[in-house]
Short mmCIF file of C-alpha atoms in Angstrom, two decimals:
data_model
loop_
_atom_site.label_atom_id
_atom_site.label_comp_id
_atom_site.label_asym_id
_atom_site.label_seq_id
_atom_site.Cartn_x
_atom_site.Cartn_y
_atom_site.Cartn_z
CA UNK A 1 -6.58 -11.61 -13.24
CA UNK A 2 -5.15 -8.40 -12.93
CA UNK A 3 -1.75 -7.80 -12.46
CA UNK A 4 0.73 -4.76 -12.68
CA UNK A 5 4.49 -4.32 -13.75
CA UNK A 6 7.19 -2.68 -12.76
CA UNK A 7 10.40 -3.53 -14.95
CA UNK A 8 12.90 -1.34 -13.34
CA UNK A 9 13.66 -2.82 -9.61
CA UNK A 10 16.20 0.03 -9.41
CA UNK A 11 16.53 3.47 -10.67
CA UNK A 12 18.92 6.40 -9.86
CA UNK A 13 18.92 10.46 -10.66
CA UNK A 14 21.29 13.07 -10.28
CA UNK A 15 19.59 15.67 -7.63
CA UNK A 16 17.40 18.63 -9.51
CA UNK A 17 17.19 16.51 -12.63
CA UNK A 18 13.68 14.58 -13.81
CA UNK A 19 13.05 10.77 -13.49
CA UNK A 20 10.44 8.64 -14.89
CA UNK A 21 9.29 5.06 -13.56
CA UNK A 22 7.22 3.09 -15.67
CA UNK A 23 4.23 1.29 -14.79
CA UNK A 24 2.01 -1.31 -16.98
CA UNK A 25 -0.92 -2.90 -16.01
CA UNK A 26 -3.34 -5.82 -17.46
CA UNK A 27 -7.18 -5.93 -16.71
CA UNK A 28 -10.23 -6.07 -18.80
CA UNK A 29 -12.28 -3.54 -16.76
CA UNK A 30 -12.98 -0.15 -18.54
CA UNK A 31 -13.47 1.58 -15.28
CA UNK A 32 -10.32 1.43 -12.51
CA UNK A 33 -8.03 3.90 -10.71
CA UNK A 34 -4.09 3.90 -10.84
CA UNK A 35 -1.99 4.62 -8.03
CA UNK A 36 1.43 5.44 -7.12
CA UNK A 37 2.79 5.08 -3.42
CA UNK A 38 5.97 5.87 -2.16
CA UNK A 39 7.51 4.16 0.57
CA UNK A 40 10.32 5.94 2.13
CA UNK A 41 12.73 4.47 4.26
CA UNK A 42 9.96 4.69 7.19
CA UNK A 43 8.23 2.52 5.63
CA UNK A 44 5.49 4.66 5.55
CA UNK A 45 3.03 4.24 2.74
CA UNK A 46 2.24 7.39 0.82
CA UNK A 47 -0.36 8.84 -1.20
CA UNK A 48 1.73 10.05 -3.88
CA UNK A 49 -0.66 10.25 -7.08
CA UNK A 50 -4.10 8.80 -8.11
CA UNK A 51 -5.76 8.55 -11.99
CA UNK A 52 -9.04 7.52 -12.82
CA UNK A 53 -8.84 5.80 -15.73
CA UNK A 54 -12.04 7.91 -17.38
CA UNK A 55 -10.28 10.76 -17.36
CA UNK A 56 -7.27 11.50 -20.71
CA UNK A 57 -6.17 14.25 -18.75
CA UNK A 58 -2.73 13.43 -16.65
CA UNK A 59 -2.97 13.58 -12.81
CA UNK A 60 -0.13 16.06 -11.58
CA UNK A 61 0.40 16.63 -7.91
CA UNK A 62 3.37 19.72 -7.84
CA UNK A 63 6.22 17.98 -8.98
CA UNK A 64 4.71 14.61 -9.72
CA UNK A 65 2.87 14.03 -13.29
CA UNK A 66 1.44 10.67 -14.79
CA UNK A 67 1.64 9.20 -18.36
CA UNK A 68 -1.28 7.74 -18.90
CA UNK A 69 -1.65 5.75 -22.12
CA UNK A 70 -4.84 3.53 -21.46
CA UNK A 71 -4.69 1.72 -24.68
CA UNK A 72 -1.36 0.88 -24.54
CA UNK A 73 -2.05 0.00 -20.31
CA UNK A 74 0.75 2.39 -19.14
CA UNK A 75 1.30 4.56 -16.03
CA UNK A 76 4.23 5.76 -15.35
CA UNK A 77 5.36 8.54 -12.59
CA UNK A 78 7.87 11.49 -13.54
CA UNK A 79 9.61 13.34 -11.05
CA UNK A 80 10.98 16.76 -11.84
CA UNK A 81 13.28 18.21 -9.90
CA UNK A 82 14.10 15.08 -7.92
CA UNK A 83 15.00 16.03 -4.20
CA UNK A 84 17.28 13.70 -1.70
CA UNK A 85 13.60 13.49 -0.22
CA UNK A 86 12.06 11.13 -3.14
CA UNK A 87 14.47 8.36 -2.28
CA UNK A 88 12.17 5.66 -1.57
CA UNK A 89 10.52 2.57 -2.80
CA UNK A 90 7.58 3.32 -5.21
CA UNK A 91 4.69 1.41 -5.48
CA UNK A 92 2.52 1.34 -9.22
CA UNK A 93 -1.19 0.34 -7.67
CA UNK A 94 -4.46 -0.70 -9.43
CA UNK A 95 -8.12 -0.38 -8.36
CA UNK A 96 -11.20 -1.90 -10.43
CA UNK A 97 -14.04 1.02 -9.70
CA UNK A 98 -16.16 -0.71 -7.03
CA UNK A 99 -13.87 -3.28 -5.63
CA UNK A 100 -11.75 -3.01 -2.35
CA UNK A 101 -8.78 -4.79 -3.28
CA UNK A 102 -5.41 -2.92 -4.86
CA UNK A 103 -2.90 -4.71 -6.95
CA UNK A 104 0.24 -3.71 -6.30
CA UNK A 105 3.35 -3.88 -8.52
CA UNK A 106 6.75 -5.32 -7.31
CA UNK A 107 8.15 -1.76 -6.42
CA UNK A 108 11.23 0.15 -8.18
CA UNK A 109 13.90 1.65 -5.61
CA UNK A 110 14.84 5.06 -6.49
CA UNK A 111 17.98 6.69 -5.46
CA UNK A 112 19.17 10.31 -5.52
CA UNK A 113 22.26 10.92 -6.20
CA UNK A 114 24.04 14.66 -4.79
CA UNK B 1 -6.57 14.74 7.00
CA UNK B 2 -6.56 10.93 6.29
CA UNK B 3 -4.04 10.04 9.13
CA UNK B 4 -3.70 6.28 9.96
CA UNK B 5 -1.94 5.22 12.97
CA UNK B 6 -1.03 2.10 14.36
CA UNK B 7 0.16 0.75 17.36
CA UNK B 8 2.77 -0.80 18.59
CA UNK B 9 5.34 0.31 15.65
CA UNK B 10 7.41 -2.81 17.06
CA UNK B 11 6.64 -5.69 19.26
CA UNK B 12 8.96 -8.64 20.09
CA UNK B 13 7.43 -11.50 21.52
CA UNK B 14 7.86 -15.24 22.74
CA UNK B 15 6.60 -18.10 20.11
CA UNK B 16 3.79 -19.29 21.30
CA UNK B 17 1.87 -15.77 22.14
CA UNK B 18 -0.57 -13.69 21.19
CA UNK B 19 -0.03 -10.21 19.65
CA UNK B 20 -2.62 -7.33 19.11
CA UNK B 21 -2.41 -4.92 16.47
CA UNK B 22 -4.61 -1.96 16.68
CA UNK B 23 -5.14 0.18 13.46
CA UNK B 24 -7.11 3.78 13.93
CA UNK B 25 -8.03 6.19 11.28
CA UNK B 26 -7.60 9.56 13.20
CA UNK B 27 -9.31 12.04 11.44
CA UNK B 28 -12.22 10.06 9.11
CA UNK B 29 -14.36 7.39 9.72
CA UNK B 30 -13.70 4.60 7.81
CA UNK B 31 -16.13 1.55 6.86
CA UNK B 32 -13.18 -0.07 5.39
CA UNK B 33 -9.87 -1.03 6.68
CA UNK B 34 -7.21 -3.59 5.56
CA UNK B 35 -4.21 -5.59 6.26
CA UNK B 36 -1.27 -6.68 4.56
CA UNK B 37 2.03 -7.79 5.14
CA UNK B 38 5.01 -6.97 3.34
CA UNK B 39 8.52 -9.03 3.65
CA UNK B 40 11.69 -7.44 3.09
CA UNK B 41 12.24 -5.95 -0.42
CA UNK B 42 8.96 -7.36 -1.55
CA UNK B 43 5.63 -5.54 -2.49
CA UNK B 44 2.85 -5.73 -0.09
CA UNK B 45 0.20 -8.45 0.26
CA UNK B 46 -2.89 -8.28 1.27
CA UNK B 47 -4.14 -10.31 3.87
CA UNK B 48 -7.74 -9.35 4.82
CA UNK B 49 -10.27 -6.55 4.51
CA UNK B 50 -12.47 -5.83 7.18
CA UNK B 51 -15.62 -4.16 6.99
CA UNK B 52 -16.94 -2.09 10.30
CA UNK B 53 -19.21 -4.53 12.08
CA UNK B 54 -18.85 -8.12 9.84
CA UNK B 55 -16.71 -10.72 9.85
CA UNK B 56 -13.42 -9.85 7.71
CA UNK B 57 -12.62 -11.43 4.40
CA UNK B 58 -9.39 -13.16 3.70
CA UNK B 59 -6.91 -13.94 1.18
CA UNK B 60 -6.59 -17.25 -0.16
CA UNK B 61 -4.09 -19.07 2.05
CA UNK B 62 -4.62 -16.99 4.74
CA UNK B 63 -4.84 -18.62 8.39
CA UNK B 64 -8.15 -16.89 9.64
CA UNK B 65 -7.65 -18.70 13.13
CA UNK B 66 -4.14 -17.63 13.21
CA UNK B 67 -4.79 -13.87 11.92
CA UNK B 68 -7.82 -12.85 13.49
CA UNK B 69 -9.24 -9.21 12.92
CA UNK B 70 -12.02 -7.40 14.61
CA UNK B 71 -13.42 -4.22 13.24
CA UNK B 72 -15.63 -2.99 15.72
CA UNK B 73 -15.99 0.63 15.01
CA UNK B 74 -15.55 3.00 12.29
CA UNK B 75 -12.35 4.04 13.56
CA UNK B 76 -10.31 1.11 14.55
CA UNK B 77 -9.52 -2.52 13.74
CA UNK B 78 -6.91 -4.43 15.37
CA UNK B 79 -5.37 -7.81 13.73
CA UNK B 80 -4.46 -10.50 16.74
CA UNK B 81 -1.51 -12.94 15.48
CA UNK B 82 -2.44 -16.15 17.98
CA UNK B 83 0.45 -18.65 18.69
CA UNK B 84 2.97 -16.66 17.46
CA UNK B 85 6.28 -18.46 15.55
CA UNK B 86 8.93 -17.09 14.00
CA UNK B 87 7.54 -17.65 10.72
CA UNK B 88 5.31 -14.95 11.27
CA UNK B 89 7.99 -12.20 11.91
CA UNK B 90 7.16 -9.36 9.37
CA UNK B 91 5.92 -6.23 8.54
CA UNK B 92 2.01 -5.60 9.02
CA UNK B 93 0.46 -2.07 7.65
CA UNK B 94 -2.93 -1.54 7.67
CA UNK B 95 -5.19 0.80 5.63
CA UNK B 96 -7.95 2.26 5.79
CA UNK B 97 -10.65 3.39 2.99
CA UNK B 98 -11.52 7.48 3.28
CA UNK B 99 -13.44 7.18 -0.27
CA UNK B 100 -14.20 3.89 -2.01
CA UNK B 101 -11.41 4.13 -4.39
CA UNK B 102 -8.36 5.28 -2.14
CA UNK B 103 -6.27 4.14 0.57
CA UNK B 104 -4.61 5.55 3.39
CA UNK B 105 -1.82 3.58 5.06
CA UNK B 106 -0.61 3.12 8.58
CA UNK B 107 2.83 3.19 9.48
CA UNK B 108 2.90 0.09 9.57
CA UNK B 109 4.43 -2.65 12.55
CA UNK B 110 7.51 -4.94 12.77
CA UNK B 111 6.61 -8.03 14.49
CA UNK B 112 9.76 -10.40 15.47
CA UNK B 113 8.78 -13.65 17.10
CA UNK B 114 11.57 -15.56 18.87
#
């Protein structure tokens, strides 16, 4: 079965400076999208980055960038320039190509600090 | 574009009743839409995926007679919760599929039974 990891329930970063939350996943599949979602204190579920796992080259959505290590079954999110915005709960998520169903990780809380 | 709503964002009702979520995707059409339910500080879990015009497919250990979910257009699926208890007090987000590998979330809605 396929399951993903997040290791750090909690994380904190000064304001302005970079933050990275790691992500591993297990699955057998050779073809399968990676997610991240952030969930804010709405509790809104967003979008925040998406890899396909055929591609070496690291998503990057502005201020967001992946590391993503395929052997070693790594994804993990950095934030540069963290904002009081990014607070939030982030979600790691995994997709086998074809399916319907995401795995989610547990979630790591990040906190901004001014 | 990809906008999910749902409605009610918050509903309080008597054990024993029904309660109808509806879930919409606003700006796509979207042949697949799902439900989970997330419990405070936990990671979401998903309940059901409906499919525009069939019968939905649940979870293991998922009540289809107490969570039933219609999908009867390409735009909207609503989740019932029949005979309401205070066990089922949570947090229900739907989502809805814009391309086969991606997810759009609602904002989600806090049900409290009493």
């Amino acid at each position: 079965a396929q399951t993903v990891t997040q290791s750090q329930p909690e994380m904190s970063v000064q304001e302005a400076e970079t933050v990275t939350l790691s992500c591993t996943y297990d699955t057998s599949e050779s073809d399968y999208y990676l997610f991240w979602y952030k969930q804010p204190p709405s509790r809104q579920m967003i979008l925040v980055i998406r890899q396909e796992a055929y591609k070496q080259q690291n998503a990057t959505e502005n201020r967001f960038s992946v590391n993503f290590q395929k052997a070693a079954k790594s994804f993990s999110l950095k934030i540069s320039d963290s904002q009081l915005g990014d607070a939030a709960m982030y979600f790691c998520a995994y997709l086998v190509g074809g399916a319907q169903k995401l795995v989610f990780g547990q979630g790591t809380r990040l906190t901004i600090n001014p | 574009g990809a906008v999910v709503s749902q409605h009610p964002s918050w509903v309080i009702c008597k054990s024993g009743t029904s309660v109808k979520i509806e879930c919409r995707s606003l700006d796509f059409q979207a042949t697949t839409m799902f439900w989970y339910r997330q419990f405070p500080k936990q990671s979401l879990m998903l309940m059901a995926t409906s499919n525009e015009g069939s019968k939905a497919t649940y979870e293991q250990g998922v009540e289809k007679d107490k969570f039933l979910i219609n999908h009867a257009s390409l735009t909207l699926s609503t989740l019932t919760v029949t005979s309401a208890h205070p066990e089922d007090s949570s947090f229900y987000i739907c989502s809805a599929s814009l391309v086969a590998d991606t997810q759009y979330f609602g904002p989600g809605t806090r049900l409290t039974v009493l």
